[in-house]
GROMACS .gro file of C-alpha atoms in nm:
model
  120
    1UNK     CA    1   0.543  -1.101   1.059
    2UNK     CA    2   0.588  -0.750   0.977
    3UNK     CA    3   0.485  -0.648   0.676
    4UNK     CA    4   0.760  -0.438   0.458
    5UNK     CA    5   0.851  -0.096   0.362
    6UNK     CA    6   0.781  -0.115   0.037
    7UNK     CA    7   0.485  -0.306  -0.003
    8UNK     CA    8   0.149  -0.381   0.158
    9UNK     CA    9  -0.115  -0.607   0.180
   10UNK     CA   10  -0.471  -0.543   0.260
   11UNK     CA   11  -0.793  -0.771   0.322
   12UNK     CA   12  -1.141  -0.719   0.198
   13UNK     CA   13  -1.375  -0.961   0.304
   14UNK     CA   14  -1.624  -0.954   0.009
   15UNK     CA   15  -1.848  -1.214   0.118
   16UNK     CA   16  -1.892  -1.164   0.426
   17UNK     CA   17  -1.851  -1.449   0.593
   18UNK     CA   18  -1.540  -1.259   0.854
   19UNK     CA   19  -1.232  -1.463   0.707
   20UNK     CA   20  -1.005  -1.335   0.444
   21UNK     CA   21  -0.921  -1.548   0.148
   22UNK     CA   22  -0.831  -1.619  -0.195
   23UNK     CA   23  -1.026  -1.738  -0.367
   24UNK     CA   24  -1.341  -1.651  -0.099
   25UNK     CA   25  -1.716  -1.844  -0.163
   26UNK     CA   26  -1.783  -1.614  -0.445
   27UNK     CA   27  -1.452  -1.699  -0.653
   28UNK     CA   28  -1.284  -1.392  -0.543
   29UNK     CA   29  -0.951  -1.303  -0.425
   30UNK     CA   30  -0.973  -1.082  -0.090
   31UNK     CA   31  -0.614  -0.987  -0.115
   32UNK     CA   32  -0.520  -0.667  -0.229
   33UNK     CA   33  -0.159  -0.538  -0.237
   34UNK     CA   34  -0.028  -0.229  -0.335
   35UNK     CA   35   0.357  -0.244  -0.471
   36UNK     CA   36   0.615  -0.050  -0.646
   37UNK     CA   37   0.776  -0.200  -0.985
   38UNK     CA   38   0.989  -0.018  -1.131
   39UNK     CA   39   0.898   0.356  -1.148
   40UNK     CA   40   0.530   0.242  -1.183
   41UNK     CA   41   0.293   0.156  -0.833
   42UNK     CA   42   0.096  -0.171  -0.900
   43UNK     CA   43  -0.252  -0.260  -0.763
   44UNK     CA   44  -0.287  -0.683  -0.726
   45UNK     CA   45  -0.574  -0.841  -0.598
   46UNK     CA   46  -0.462  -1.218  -0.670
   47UNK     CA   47  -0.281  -1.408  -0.417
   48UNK     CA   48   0.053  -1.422  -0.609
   49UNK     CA   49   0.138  -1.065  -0.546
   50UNK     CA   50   0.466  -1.049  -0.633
   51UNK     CA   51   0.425  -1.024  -1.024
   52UNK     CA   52   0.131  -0.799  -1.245
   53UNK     CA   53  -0.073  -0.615  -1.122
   54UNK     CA   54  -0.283  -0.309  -1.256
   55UNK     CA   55  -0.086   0.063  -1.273
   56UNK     CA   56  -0.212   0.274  -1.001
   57UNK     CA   57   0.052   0.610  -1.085
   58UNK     CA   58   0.310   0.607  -1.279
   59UNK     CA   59   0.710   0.787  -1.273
   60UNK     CA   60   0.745   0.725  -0.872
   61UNK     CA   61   1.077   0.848  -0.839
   62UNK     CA   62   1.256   0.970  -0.492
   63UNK     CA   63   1.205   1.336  -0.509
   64UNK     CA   64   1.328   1.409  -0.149
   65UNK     CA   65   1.647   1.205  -0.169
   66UNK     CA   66   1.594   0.996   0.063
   67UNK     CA   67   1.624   0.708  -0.176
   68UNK     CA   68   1.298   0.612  -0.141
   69UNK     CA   69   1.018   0.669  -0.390
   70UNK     CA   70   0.721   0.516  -0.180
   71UNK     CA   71   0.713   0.404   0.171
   72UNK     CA   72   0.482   0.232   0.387
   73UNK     CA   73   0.541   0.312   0.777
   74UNK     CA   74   0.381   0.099   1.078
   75UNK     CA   75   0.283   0.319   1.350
   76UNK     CA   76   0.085   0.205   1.717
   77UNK     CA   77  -0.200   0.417   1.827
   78UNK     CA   78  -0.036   0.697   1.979
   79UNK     CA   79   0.201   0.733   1.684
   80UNK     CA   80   0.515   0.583   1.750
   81UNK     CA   81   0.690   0.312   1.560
   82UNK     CA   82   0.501  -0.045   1.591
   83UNK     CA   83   0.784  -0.345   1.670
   84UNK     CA   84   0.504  -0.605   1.631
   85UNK     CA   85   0.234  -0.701   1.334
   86UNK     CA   86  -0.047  -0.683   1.604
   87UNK     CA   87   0.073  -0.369   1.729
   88UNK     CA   88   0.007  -0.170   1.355
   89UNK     CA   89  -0.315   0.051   1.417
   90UNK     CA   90  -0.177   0.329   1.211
   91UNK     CA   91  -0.005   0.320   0.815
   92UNK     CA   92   0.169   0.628   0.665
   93UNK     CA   93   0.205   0.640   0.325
   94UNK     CA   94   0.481   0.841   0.147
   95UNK     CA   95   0.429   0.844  -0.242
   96UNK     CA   96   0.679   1.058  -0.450
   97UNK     CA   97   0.612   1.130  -0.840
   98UNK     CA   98   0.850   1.341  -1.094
   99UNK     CA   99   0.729   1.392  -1.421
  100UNK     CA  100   0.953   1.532  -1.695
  101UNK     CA  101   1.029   1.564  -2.060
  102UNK     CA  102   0.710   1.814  -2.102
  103UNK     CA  103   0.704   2.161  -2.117
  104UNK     CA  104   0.391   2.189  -1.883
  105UNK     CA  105   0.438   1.828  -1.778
  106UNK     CA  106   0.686   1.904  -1.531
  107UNK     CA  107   0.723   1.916  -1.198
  108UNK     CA  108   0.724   1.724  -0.883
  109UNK     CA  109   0.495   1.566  -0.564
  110UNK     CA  110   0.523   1.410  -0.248
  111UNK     CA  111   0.209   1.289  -0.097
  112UNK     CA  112   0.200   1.116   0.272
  113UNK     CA  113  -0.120   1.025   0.435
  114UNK     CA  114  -0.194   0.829   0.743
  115UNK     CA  115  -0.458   0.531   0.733
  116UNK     CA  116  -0.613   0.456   1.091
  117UNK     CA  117  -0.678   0.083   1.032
  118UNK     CA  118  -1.029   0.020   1.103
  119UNK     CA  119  -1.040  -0.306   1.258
  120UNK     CA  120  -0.740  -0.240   1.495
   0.00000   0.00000   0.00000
């Protein structure tokens, strides 16, 4: 399935033994998903992922207008839009924070980035 928009889920496989789970030999969860609650982007690494989490940055709010505050795009290899899970090799990450109610406080900032996934 493809993942979302608006959230993601990685694997890191702690132990080493090349299979992602939760909890892994050690007691661990290898899950780790990065999602946006309110105006606040959450870091989980449990497998219930759609509730806590820890506060990664704080007053995402769509700066651009696009009504969209973060976004996660799926891209294939030569950078056009993936249709398929297995055909994801690239993520793009659009993060937008506004800050106000401070005289030097304010302001705004988009970030994007692309991730080339490693073991694609």
């Amino acid at each position: 399935a493809m993942p979302t928009s608006t959230q993601i889920t990685l694997g890191n496989d702690l132990d080493g033994n090349r299979k992602i789970a939760c909890p892994n030999t050690q007691s661990k969860c290898e899950y780790i998903t990065y999602r946006l609650s309110g105006a606040t982007l959450l870091r989980n690494n449990t497998a219930n992922a759609s509730s806590g989490g820890d506060a990664v940055a704080e007053n995402v709010k769509d700066v651009d207008g696009d009504g969209k505050a973060l976004t996660f795009s799926y891209m294939k290899s030569n950078g056009t839009t993936a249709t398929s899970e297995s055909d994801i090799r690239i993520v793009r990450v659009k993060l937008e924070v506004s800050k106000s109610g401070g005289s030097f406080d304010d302001g705004t900032q988009t970030v994007t980035t692309d991730i080339a996934l490693r073991n694609r």
